[in-house]
PDB file of C-alpha atoms in Angstrom:
ATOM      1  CA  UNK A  24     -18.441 166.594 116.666  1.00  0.00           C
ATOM      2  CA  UNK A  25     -15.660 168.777 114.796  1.00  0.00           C
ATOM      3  CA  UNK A  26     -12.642 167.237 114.564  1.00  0.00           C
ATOM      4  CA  UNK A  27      -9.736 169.123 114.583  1.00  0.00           C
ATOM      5  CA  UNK A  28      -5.735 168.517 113.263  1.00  0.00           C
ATOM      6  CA  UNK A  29      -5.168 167.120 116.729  1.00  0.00           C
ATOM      7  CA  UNK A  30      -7.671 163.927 116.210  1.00  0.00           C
ATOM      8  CA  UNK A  31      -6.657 163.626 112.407  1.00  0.00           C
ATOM      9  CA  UNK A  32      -3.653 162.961 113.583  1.00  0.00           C
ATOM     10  CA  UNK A  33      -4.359 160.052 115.158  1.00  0.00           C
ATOM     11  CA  UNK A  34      -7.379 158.511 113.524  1.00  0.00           C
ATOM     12  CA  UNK A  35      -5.182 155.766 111.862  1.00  0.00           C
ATOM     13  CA  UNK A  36      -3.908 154.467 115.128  1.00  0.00           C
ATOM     14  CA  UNK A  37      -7.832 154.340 116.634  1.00  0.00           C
ATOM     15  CA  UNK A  38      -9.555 152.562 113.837  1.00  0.00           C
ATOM     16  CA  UNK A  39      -9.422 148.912 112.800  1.00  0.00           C
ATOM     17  CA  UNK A  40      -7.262 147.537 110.584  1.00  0.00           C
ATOM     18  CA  UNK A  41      -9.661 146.734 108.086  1.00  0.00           C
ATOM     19  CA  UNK A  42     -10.681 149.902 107.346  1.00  0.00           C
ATOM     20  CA  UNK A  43      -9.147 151.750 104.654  1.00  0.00           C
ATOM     21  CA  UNK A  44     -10.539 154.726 104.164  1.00  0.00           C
ATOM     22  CA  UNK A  45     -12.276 157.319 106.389  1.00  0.00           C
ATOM     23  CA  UNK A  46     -14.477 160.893 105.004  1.00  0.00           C
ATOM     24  CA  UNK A  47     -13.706 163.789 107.539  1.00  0.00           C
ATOM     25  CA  UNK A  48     -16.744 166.278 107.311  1.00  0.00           C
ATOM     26  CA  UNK A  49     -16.423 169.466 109.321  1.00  0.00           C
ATOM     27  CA  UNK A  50     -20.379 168.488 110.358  1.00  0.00           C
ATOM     28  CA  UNK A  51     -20.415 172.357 111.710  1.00  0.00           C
ATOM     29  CA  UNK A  52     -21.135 173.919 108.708  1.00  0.00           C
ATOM     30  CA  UNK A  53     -22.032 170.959 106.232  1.00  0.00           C
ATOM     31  CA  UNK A  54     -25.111 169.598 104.840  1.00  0.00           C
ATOM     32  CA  UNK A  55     -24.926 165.806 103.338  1.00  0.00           C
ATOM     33  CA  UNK A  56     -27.350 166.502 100.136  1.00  0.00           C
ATOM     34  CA  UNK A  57     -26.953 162.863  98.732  1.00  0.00           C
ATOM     35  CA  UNK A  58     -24.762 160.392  98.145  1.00  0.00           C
ATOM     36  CA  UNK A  59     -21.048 160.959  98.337  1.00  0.00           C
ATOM     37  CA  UNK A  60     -19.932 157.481  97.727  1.00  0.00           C
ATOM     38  CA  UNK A  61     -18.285 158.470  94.472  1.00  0.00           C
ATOM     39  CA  UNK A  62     -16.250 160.688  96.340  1.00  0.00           C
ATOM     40  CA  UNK A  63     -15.335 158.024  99.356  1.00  0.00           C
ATOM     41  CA  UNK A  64     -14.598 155.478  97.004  1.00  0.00           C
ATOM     42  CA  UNK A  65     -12.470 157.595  94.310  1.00  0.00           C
ATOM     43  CA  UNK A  66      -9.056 155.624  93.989  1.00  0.00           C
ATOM     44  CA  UNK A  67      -6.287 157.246  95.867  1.00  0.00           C
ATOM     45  CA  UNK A  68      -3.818 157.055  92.884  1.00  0.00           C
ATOM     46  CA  UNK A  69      -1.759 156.410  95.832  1.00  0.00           C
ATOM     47  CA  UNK A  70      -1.965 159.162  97.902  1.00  0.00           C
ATOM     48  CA  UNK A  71      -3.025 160.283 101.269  1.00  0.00           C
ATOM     49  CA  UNK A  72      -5.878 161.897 100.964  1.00  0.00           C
ATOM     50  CA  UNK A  73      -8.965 162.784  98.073  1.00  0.00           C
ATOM     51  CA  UNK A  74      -9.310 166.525  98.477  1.00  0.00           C
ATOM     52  CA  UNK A  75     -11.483 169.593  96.326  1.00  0.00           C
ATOM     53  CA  UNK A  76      -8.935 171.373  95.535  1.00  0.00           C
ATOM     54  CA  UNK A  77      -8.867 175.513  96.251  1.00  0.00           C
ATOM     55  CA  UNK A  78      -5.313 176.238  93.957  1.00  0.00           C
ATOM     56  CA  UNK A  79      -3.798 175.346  91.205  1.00  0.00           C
ATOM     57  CA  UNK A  80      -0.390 175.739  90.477  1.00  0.00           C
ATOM     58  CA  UNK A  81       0.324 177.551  86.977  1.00  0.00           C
ATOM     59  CA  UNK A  82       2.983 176.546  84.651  1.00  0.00           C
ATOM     60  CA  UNK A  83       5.212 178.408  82.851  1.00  0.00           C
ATOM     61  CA  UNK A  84       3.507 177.563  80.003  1.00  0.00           C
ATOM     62  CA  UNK A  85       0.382 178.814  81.610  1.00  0.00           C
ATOM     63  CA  UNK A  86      -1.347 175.737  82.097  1.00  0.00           C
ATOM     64  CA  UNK A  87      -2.844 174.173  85.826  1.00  0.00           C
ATOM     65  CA  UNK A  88      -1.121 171.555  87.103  1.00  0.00           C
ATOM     66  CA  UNK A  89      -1.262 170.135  90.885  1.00  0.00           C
ATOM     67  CA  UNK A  90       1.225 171.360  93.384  1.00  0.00           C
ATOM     68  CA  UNK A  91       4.282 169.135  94.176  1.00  0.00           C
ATOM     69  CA  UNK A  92       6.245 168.142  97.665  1.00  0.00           C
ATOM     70  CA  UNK A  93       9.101 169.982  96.175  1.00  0.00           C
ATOM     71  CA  UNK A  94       6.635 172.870  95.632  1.00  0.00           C
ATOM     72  CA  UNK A  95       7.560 173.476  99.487  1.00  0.00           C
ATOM     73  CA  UNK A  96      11.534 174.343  98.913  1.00  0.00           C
ATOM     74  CA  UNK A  97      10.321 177.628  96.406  1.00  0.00           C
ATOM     75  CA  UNK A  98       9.520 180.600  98.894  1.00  0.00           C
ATOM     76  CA  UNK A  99       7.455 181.954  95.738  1.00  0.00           C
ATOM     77  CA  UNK A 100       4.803 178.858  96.224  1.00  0.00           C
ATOM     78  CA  UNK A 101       5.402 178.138 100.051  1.00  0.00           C
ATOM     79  CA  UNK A 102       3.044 181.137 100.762  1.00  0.00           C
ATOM     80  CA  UNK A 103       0.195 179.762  98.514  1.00  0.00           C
ATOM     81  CA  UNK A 104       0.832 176.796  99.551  1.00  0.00           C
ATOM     82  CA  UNK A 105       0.156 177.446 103.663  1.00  0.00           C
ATOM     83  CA  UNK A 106      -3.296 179.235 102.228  1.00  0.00           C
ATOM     84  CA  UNK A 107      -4.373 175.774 101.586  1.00  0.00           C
ATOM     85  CA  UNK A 108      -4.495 173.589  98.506  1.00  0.00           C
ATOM     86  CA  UNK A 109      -7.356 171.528  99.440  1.00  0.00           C
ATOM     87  CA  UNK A 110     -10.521 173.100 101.356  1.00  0.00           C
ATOM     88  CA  UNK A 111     -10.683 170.815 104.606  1.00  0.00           C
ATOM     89  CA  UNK A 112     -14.481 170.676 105.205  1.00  0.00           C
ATOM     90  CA  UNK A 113     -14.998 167.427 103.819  1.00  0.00           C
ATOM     91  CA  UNK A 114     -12.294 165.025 102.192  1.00  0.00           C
ATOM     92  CA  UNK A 115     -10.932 161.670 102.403  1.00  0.00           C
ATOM     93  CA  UNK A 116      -8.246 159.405 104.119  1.00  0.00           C
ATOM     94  CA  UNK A 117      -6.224 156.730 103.244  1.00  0.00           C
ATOM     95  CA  UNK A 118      -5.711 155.068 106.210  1.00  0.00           C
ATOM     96  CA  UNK A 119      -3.113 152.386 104.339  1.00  0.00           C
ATOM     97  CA  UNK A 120      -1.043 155.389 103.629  1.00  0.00           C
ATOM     98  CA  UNK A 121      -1.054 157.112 107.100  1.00  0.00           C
ATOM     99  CA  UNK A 122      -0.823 153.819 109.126  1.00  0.00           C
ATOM    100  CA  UNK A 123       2.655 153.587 107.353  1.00  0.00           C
ATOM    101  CA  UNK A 124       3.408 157.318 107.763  1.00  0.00           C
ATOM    102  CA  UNK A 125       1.910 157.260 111.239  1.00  0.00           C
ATOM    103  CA  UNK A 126       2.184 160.995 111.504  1.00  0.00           C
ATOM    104  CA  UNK A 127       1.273 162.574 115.421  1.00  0.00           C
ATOM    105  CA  UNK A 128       0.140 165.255 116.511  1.00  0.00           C
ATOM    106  CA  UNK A 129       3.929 166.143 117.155  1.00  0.00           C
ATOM    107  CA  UNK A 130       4.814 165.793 113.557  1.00  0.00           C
ATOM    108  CA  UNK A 131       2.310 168.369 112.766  1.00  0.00           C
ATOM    109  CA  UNK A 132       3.244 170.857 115.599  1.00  0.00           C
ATOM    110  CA  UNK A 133       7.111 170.592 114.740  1.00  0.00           C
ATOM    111  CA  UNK A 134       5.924 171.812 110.980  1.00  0.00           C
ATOM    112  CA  UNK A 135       3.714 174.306 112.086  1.00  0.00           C
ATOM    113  CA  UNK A 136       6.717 175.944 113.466  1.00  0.00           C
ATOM    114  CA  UNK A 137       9.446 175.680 110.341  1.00  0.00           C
ATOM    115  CA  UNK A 138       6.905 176.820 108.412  1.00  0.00           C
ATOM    116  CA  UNK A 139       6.413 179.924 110.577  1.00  0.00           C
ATOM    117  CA  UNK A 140      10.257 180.539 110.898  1.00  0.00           C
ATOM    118  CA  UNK A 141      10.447 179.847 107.251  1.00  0.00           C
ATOM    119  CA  UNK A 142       7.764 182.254 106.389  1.00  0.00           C
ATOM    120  CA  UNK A 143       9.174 184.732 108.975  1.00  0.00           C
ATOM    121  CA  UNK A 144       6.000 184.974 110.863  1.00  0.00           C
ATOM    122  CA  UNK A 145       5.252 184.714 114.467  1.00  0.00           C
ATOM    123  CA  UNK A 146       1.768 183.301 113.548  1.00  0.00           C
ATOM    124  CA  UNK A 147      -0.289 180.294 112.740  1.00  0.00           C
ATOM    125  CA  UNK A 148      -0.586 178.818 109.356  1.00  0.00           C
ATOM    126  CA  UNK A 149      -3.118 180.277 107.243  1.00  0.00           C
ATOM    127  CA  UNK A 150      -6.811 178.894 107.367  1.00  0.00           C
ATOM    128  CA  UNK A 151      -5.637 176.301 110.169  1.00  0.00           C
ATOM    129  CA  UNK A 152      -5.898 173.038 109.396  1.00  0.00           C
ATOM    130  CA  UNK A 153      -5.955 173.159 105.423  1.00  0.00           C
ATOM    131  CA  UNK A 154      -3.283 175.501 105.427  1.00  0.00           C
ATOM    132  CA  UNK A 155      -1.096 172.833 107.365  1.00  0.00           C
ATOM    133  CA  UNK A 156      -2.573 169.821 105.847  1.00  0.00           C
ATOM    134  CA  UNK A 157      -2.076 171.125 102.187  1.00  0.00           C
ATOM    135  CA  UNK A 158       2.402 171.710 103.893  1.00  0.00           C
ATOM    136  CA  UNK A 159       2.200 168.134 105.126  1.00  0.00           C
ATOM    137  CA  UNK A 160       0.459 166.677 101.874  1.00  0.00           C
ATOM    138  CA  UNK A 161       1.599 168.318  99.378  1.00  0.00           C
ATOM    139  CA  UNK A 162       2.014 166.677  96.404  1.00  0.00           C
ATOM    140  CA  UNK A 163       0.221 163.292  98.255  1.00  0.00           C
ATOM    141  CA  UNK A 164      -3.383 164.611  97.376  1.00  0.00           C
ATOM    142  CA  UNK A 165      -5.533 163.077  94.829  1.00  0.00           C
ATOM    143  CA  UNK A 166      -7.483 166.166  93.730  1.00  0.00           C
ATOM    144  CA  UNK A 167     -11.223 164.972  92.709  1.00  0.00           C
ATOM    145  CA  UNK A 168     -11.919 165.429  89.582  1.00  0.00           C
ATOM    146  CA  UNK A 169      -8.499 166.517  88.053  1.00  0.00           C
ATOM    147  CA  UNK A 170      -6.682 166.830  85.028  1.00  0.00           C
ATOM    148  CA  UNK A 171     -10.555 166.416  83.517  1.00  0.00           C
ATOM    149  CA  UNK A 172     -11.919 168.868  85.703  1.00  0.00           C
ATOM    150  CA  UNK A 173      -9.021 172.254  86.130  1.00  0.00           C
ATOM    151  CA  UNK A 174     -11.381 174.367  87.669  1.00  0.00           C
ATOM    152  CA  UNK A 175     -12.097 175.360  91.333  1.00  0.00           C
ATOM    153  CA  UNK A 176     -15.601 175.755  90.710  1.00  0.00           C
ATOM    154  CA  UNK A 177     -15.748 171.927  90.092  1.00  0.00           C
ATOM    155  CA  UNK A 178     -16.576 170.971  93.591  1.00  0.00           C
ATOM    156  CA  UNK A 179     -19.683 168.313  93.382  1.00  0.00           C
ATOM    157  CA  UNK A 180     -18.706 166.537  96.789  1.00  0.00           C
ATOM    158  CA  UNK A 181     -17.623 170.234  98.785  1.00  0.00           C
ATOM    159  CA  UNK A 182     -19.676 172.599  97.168  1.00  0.00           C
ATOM    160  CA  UNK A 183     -18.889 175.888  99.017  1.00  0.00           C
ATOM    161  CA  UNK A 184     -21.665 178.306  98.888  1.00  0.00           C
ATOM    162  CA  UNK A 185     -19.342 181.553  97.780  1.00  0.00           C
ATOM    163  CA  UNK A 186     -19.603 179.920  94.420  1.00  0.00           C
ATOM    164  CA  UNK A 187     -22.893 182.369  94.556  1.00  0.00           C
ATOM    165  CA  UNK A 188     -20.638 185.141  94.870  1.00  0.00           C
ATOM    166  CA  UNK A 189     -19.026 185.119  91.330  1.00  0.00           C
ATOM    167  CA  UNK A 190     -21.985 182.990  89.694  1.00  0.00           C
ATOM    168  CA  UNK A 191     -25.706 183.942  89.078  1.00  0.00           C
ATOM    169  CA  UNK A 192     -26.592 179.846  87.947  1.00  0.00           C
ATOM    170  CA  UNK A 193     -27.061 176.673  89.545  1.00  0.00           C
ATOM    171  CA  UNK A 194     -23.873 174.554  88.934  1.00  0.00           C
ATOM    172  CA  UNK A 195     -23.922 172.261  86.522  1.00  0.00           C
ATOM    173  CA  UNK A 196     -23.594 168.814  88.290  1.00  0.00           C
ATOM    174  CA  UNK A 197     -25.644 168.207  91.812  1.00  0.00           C
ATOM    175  CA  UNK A 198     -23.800 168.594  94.822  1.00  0.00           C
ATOM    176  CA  UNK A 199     -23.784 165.766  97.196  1.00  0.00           C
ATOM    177  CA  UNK A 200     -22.273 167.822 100.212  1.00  0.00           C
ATOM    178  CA  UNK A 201     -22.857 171.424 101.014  1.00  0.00           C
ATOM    179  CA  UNK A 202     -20.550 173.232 102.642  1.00  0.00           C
ATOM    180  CA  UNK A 203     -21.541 177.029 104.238  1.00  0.00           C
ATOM    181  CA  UNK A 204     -17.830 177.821 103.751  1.00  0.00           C
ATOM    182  CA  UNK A 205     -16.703 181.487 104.769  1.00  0.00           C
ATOM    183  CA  UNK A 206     -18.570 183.887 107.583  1.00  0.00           C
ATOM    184  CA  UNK A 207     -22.166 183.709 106.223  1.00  0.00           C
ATOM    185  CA  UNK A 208     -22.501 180.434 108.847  1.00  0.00           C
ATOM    186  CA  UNK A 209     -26.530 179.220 108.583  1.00  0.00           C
ATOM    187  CA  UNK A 210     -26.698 179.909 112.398  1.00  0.00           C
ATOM    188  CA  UNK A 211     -26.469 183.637 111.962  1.00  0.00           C
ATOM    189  CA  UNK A 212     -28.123 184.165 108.834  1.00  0.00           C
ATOM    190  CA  UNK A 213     -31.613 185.211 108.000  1.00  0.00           C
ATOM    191  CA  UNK A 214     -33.134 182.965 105.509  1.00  0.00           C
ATOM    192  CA  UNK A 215     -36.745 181.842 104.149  1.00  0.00           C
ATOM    193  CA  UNK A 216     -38.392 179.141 106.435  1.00  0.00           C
ATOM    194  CA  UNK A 217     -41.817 176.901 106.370  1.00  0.00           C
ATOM    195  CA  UNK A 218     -42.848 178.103 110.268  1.00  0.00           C
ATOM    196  CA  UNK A 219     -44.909 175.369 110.104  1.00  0.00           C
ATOM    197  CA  UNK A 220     -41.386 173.127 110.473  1.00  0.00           C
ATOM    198  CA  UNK A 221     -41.112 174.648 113.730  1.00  0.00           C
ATOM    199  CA  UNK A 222     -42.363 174.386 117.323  1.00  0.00           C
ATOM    200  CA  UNK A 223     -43.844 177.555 118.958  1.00  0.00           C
ATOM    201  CA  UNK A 224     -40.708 177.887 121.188  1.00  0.00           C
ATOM    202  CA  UNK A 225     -38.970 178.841 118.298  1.00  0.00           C
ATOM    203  CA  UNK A 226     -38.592 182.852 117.371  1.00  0.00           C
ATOM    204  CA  UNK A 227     -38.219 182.887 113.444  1.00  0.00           C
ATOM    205  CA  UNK A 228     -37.143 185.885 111.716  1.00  0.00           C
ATOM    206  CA  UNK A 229     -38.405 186.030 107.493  1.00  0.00           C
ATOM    207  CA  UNK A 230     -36.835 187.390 104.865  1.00  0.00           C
ATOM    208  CA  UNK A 231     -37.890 188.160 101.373  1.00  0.00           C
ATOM    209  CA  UNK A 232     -36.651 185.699  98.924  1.00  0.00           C
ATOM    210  CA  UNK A 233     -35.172 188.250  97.143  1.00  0.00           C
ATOM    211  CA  UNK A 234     -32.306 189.315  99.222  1.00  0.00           C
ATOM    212  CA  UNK A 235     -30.369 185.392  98.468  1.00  0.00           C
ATOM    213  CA  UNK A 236     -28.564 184.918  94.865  1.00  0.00           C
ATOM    214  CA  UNK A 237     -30.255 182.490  93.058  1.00  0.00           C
ATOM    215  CA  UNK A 238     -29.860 178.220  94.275  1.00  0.00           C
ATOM    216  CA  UNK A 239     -29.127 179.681  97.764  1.00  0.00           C
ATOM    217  CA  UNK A 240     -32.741 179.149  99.199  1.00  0.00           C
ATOM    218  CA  UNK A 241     -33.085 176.033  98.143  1.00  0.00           C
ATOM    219  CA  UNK A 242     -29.965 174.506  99.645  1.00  0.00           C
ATOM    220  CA  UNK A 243     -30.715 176.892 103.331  1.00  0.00           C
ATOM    221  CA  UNK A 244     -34.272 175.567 103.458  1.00  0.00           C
ATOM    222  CA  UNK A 245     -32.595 172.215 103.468  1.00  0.00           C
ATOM    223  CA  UNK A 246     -29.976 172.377 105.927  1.00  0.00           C
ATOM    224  CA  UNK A 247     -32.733 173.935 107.980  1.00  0.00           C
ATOM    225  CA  UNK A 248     -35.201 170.701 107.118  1.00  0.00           C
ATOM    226  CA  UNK A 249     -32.691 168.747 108.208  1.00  0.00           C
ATOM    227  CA  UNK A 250     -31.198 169.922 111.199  1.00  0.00           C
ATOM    228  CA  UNK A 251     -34.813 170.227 112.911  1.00  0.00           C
ATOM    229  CA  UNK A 252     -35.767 166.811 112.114  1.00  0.00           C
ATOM    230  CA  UNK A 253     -32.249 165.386 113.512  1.00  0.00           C
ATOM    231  CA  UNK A 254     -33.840 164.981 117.399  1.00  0.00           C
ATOM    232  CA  UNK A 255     -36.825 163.218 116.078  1.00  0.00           C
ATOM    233  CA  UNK A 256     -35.080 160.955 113.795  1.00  0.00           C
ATOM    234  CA  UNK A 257     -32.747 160.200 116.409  1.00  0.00           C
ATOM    235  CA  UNK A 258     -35.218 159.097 118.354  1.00  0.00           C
ATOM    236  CA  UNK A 259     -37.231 157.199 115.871  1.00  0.00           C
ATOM    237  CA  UNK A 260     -33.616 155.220 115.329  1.00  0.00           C
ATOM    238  CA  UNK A 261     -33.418 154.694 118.801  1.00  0.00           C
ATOM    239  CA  UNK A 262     -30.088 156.851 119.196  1.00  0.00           C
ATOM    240  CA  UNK A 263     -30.009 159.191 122.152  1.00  0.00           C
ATOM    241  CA  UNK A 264     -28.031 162.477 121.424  1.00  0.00           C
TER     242      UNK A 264
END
């Protein structure tokens, strides 16, 4: 299931006390690689949420530093800001924190629209809910990896496969979750398969190898491994679907 702003909202007032922390995956267009504990368990540094970041703000001294609640007053960030901070297919909650913000679905509608009259426009915020979660959070967001890591291509536990686009190498850590960010969605591409995977039912369409970037065959043939075992495993667990 997706979950949307609407049942963020409320998770803290659904789950037991004694749970602290919560991982939101988007499981739509996400493959779990590995283990993401180190990710889950990263110390909030007293924030809301652990996010991959997708901005930095720059200094004047032209350095990267992480955007601030007061960030929202300057109409030269807002609009950067309302693009999204943090990419929202996989991050992490701290429950402690929103149990005593106890922010509803309300909360979130009512700054939707000041940030629309603000902004002038009679339209959404950008990208959704990362565009409205990165308003709400600002400067509450524990950005993985940072100040060690200033650089949006650092992304180990949301590793979104555009980083093909601009690079022609494998990253250099392993990434524990894969996320099929942008159009390309694996449900309406054309990628390299073992047909042998598959029962005859299924119509499979092959491509040459050569028309993916290099790393992106790998990580397809995977997601694909994965979701057409999920029934049978399922099943093997004694879970119906």
């Amino acid at each position: 299931m997706c979950l949307g702003i609407s049942q963020f909202s409320y998770v803290h007032r659904y789950l037991p006390n004694d749970i602290d922390r919560i991982m939101y995956i988007d499981v739509g267009d996400t493959f779990i690689a590995s283990d993401p504990s180190t990710y889950y368990d990263a110390d909030f540094q007293g924030n809301a949420l652990t996010v991959t970041p997708i901005r930095f703000k720059v200094t004047p001294e032209r350095n990267l530093a992480l955007y601030l609640e007061s960030d929202l007053s300057n109409m030269a960030l807002l609009p950067g800001i309302v693009r999204g901070l943090m990419n929202s297919d996989s991050y992490v909650i701290n429950l402690k924190m929103m149990r005593t913000l106890d922010f509803g679905i309300a909360d979130y509608t009512s700054l939707a629209i000041t940030l629309s009259r603000v902004l002038g426009k009679e339209e959404n915020v950008y990208w959704g809910d990362q565009g409205l979660l990165s308003a709400a959070f600002a400067g509450q967001m524990n950005v993985f990896g940072f100040p060690k890591y200033k650089d949006l291509y650092y992304m180990p536990h949301n590793f979104c496969m555009w980083y093909f686009d601009t690079k022609s190498v494998k990253p250099a850590y392993e990434p524990t979750i894969i996320h099929f960010a942008g159009s390309e969605k694996p449900w309406n591409l054309k990628y390299p398969i073992h047909t042998n995977l598959l029962n005859n039912k299924f119509e499979v369409t092959l491509n040459n190898l050569n028309i993916l970037k290099l790393g992106q065959a790998e990580y397809y043939y995977l997601w694909h491994e994965y979701s057409i075992k999920t029934d049978t495993l399922l099943k093997e667990l004694g879970i119906n679907n």
